[in-house]
Coordinates of C-alpha atoms and ligand atoms in Angstrom, one line a residue:
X1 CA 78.2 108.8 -47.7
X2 CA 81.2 106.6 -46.4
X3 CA 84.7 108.8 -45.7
X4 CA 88.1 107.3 -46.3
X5 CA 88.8 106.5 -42.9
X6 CA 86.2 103.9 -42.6
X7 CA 88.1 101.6 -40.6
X8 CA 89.0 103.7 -37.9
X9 CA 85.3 105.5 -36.7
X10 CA 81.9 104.0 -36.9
X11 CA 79.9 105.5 -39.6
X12 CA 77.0 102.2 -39.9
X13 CA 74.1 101.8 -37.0
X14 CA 71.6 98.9 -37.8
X15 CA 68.7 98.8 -36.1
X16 CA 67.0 95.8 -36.6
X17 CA 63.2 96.3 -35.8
X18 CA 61.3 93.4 -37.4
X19 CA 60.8 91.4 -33.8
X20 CA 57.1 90.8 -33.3
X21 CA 57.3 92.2 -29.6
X22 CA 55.0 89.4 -28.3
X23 CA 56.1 90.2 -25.3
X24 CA 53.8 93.7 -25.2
X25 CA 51.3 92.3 -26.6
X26 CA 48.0 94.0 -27.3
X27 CA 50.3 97.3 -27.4
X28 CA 51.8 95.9 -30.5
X29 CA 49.4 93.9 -33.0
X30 CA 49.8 96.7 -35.0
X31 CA 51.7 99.1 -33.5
X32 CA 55.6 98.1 -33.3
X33 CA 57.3 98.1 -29.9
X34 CA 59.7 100.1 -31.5
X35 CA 57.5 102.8 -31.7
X36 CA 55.8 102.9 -28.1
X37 CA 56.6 106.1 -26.4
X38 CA 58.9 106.6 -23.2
X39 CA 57.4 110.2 -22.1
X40 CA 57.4 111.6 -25.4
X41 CA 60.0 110.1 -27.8
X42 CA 59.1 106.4 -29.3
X43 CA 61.8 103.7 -28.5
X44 CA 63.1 104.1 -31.6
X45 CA 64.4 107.4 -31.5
X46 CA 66.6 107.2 -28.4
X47 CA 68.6 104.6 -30.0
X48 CA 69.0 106.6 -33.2
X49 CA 69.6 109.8 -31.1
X50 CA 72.4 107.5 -29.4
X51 CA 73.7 106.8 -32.6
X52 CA 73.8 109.7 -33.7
X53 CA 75.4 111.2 -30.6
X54 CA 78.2 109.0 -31.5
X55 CA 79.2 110.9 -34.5
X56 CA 77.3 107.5 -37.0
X57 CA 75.2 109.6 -39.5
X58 CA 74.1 106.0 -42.0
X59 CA 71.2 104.4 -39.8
X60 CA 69.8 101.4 -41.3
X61 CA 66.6 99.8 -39.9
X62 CA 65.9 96.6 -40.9
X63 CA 62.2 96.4 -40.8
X64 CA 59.2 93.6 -41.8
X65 CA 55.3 93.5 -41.7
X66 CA 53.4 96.0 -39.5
X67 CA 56.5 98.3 -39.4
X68 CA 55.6 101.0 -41.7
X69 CA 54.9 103.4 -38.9
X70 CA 59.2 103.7 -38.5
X71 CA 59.3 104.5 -42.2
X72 CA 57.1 107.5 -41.9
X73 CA 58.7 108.3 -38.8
X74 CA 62.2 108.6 -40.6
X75 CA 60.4 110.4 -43.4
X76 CA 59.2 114.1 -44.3
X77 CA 55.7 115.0 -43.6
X78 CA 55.0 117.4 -45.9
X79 CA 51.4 118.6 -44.9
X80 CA 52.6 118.5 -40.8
X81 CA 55.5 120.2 -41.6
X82 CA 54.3 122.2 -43.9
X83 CA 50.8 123.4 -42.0
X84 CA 53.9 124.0 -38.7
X85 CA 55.5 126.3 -40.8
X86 CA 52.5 128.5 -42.4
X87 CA 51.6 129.0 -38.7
X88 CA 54.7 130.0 -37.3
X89 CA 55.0 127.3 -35.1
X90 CA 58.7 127.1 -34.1
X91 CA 59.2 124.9 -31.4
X92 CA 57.4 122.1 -32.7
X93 CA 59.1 122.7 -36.0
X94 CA 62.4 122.1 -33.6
X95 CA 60.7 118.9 -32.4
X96 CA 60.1 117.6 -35.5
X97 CA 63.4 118.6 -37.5
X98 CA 65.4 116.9 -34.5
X99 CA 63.7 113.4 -35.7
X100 CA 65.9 113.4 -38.6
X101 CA 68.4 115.8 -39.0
X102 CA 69.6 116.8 -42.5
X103 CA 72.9 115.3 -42.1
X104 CA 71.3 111.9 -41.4
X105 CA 71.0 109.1 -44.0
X106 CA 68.0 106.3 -43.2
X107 CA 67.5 103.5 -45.1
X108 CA 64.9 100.9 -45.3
X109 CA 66.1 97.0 -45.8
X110 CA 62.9 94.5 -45.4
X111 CA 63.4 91.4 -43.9
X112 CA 61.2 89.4 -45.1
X113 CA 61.0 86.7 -42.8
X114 CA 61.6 87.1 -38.6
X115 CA 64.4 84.5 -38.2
X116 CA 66.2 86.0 -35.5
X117 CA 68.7 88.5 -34.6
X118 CA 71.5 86.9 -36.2
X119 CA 69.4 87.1 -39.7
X120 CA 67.9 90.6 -39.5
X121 CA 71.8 91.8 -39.1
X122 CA 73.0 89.8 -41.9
X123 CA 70.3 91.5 -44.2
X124 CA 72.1 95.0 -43.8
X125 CA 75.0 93.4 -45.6
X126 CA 74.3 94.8 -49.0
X127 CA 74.9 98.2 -47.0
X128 CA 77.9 97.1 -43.9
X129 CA 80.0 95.1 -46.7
X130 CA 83.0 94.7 -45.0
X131 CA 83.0 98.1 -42.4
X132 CA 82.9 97.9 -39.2
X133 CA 79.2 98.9 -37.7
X134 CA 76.6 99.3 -34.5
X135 CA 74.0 97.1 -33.4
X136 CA 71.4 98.9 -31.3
X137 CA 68.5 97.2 -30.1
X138 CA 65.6 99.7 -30.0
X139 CA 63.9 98.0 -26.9
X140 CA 67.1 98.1 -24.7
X141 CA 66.5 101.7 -24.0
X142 CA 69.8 102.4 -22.2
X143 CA 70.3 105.9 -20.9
X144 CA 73.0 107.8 -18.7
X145 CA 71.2 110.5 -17.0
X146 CA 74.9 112.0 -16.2
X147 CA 77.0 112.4 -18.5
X148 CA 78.0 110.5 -22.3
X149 CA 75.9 108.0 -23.7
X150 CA 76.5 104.0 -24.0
X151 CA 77.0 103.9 -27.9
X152 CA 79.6 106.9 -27.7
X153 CA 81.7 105.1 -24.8
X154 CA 81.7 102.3 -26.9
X155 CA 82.8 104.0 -30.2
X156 CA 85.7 105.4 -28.2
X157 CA 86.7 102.0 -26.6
X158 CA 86.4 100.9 -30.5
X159 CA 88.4 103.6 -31.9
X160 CA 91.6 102.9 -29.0
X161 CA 91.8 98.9 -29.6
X162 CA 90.2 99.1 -33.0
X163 CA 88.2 95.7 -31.6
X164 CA 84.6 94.7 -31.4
X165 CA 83.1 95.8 -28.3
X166 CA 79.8 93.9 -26.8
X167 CA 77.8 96.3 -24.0
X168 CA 77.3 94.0 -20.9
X169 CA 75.7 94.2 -17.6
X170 CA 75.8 92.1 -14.5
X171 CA 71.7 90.6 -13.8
X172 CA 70.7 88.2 -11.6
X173 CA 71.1 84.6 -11.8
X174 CA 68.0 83.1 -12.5
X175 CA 67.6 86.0 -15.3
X176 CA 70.5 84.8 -17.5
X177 CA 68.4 82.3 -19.3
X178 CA 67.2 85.8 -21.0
X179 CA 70.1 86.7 -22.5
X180 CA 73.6 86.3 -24.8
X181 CA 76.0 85.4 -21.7
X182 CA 80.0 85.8 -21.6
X183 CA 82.5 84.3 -20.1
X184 CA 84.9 87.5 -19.0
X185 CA 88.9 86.7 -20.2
X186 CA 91.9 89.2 -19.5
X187 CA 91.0 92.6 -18.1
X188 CA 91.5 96.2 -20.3
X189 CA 90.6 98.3 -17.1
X190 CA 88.1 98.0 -14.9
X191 CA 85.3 98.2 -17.2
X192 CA 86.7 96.3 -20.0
X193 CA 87.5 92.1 -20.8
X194 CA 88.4 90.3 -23.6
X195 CA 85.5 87.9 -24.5
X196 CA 86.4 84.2 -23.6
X197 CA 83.1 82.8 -24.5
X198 CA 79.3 83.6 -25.5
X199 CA 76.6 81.5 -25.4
X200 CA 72.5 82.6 -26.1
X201 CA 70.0 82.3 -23.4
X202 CA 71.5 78.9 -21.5
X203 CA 70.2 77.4 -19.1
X204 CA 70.5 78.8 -15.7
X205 CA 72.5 76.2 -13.7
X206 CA 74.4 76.1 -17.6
X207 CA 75.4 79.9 -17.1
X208 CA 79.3 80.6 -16.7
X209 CA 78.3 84.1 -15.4
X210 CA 76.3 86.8 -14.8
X211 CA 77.7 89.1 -17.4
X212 CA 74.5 89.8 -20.3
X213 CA 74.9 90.8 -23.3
X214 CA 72.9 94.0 -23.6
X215 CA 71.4 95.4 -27.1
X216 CA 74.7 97.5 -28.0
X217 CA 77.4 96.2 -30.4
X218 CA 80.4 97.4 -32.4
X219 CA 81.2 94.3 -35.2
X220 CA 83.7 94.0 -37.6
X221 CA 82.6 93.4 -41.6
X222 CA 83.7 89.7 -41.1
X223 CA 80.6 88.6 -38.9
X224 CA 78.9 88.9 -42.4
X225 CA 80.6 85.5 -44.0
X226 CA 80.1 83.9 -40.2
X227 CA 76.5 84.7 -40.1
X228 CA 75.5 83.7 -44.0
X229 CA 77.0 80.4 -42.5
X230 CA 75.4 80.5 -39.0
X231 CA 72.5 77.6 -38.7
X232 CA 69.4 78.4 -36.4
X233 CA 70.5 78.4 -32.8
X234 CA 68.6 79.0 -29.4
X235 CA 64.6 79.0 -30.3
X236 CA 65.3 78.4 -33.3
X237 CA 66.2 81.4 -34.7
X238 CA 69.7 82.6 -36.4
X239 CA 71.7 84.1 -33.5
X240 CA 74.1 86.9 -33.9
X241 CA 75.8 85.4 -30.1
X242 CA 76.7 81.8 -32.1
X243 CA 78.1 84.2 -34.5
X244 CA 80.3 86.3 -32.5
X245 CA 81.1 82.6 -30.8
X246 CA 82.4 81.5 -34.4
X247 CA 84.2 85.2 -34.8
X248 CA 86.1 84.7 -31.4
X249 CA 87.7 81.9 -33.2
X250 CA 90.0 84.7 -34.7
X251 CA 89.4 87.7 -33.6
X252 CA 89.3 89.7 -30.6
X253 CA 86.1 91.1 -29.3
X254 CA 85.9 93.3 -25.6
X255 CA 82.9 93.1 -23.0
X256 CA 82.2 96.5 -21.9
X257 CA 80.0 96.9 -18.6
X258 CA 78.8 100.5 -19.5
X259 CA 78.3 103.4 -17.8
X260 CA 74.5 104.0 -18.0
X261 CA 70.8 102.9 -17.2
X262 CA 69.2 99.8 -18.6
X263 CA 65.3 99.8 -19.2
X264 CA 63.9 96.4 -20.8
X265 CA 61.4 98.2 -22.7
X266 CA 60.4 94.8 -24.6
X267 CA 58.7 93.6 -21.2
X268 CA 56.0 95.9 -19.5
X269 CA 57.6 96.5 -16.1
X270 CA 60.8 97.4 -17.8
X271 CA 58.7 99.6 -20.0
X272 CA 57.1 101.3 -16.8
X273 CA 60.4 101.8 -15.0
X274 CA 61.3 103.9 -17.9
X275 CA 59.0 105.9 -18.1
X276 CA 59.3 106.7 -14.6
X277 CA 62.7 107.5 -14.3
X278 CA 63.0 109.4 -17.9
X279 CA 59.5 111.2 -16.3
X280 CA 61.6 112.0 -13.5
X281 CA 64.7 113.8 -15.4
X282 CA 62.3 115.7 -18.0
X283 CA 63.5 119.4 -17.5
X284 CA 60.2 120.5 -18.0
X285 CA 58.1 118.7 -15.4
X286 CA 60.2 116.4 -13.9
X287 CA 60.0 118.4 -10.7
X288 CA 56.1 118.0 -10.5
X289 CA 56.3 114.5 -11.3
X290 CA 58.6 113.8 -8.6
X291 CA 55.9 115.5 -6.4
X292 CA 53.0 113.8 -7.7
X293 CA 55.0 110.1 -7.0
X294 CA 55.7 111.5 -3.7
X295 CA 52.1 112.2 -2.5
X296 CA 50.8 108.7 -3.9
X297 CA 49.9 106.8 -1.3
X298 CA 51.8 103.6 -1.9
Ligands
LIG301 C1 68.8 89.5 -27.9 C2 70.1 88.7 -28.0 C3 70.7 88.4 -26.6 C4 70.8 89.7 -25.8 C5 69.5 90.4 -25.7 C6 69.6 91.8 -25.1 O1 67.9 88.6 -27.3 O2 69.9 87.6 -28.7 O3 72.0 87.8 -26.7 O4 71.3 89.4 -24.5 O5 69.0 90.7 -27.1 O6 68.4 92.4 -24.9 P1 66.3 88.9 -27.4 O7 66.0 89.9 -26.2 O8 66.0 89.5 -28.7 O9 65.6 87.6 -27.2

């Protein structure tokens, strides 16, 4: 499952997908926000598809209550697939092998309990030991519409300094209290800083900049001892940022302001946007859509 040169690629992607999603509520009382669709694809599957992309073939959701609906994505559905195939029908056949592709491994760890971000990631553990591994965050659907995707820039920054790299993005002021915020050291290039600082969600006139932390994350093994030890943070919860705060201690970790489209799918304009814009690129219709937005009369 795991190849000798563990320490050098990524080969781990958790996706921790236990969040309530209050934020979308009615959508998700019992459907998970993981699995609302942009166009055609649920949230879910554009991060693993990222993953995946980046040469990781271990994915490992961390899921609670209400989630089941991932599971059976990730699994074989013998009578669909199987009534598919006794009619001939290819191309949907394609659709659904692409889901999981044989080389994939999924795996299921409950979290029993939402306690935050910081939690949900330590609960891979029995999985991650000690390797370095991703963090996506379904919800931040991130997507470059010209050319490599976000995990796989990452990966390669990951594999040249063999440090933990943290996607970032500049937002506006008075939206920082949303998010894990750094404070930008020593430059790489001109994407790339050596973390200083990171603090979760402070207060706006608190922020030392406008550089977010964005759901993508390459972290070495150690975070795993940090976080066992991490006490609930911002809301409350167990936060993976006053983790990587603790791992900055002794290790480096880089800021990477990617290359690439950020849709907050978790909050319902974000969610829109998306769908807009990935309507837009489709290959299929995204021709006609454009001229359907263009006649509205806005
Ligand atoms: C989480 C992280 C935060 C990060 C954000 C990105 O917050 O705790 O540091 O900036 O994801 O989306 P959440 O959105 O789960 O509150």
């Amino acid at each position: 499952m795991f190849t000798d040169n563990e320490q050098e690629k990524i080969q781990i992607a958790v996706f921790p997908v236990a969040g309530f999603g209050t934020r979308f509520l009615p959508a998700t009382k019992s459907t998970p926000k993981e699995m609302l669709p942009v166009v055609d694809k649920p949230l879910i599957q554009y991060a693993v598809e990222e993953a995946y992309d980046a040469g990781i073939r271990n994915m490992v959701f961390i899921t609670g209550r209400s989630k089941w609906s991932i599971t059976e994505h990730y699994d074989f559905a013998y009578e669909l697939e199987t009534e598919l195939e006794k009619r001939g029908k290819k191309e949907f056949m394609t659709i659904v092998d692409r889901i999981r592709p044989r080389d994939m491994n999924v795996m299921f760890i409950r979290q029993e309990r939402a306690m935050g971000l910081g939690h949900a990631v330590l609960c891979s553990e029995p999985i991650v030991r000690n390797r370095p591994f991703a963090v996506l965050l379904a919800d931040d659907l991130i997507y470059n519409h010209y050319g490599i995707q976000v995990l796989k820039q990452m990966c390669a920054i990951y594999e040249r300094n063999q440090q933990g790299v943290i996607g970032v993005q500049t937002v506006p002021y008075e939206h920082t209290h949303r998010y894990g915020i750094i404070t930008a050291g020593s430059r790489l290039d001109d994407r790339t800083y050596r973390i200083e600082d990171i603090v979760e969600k402070p207060a706006v006139e608190e922020a030392p900049s406008d550089l977010a932390v964005i759901g993508r994350y390459i972290l070495p093994g150690r975070i795993m001892q940090i976080l066992a030890n991490t006490q609930t943070g911002a809301g409350g919860e167990i936060q993976l940022t006053d983790a990587i705060k603790v791992l900055l201690k002794d290790k480096t970790i880089l800021a990477y302001r990617f290359e690439g489209e950020r849709y907050d799918c978790g909050d319902k304009l974000g969610y829109l946007q998306a769908n807009v814009q990935m309507g837009i690129h489709n290959r299929d219709f995204g021709e006609d859509f454009k001229e359907y937005l263009r006649s509205l009369d806005l």
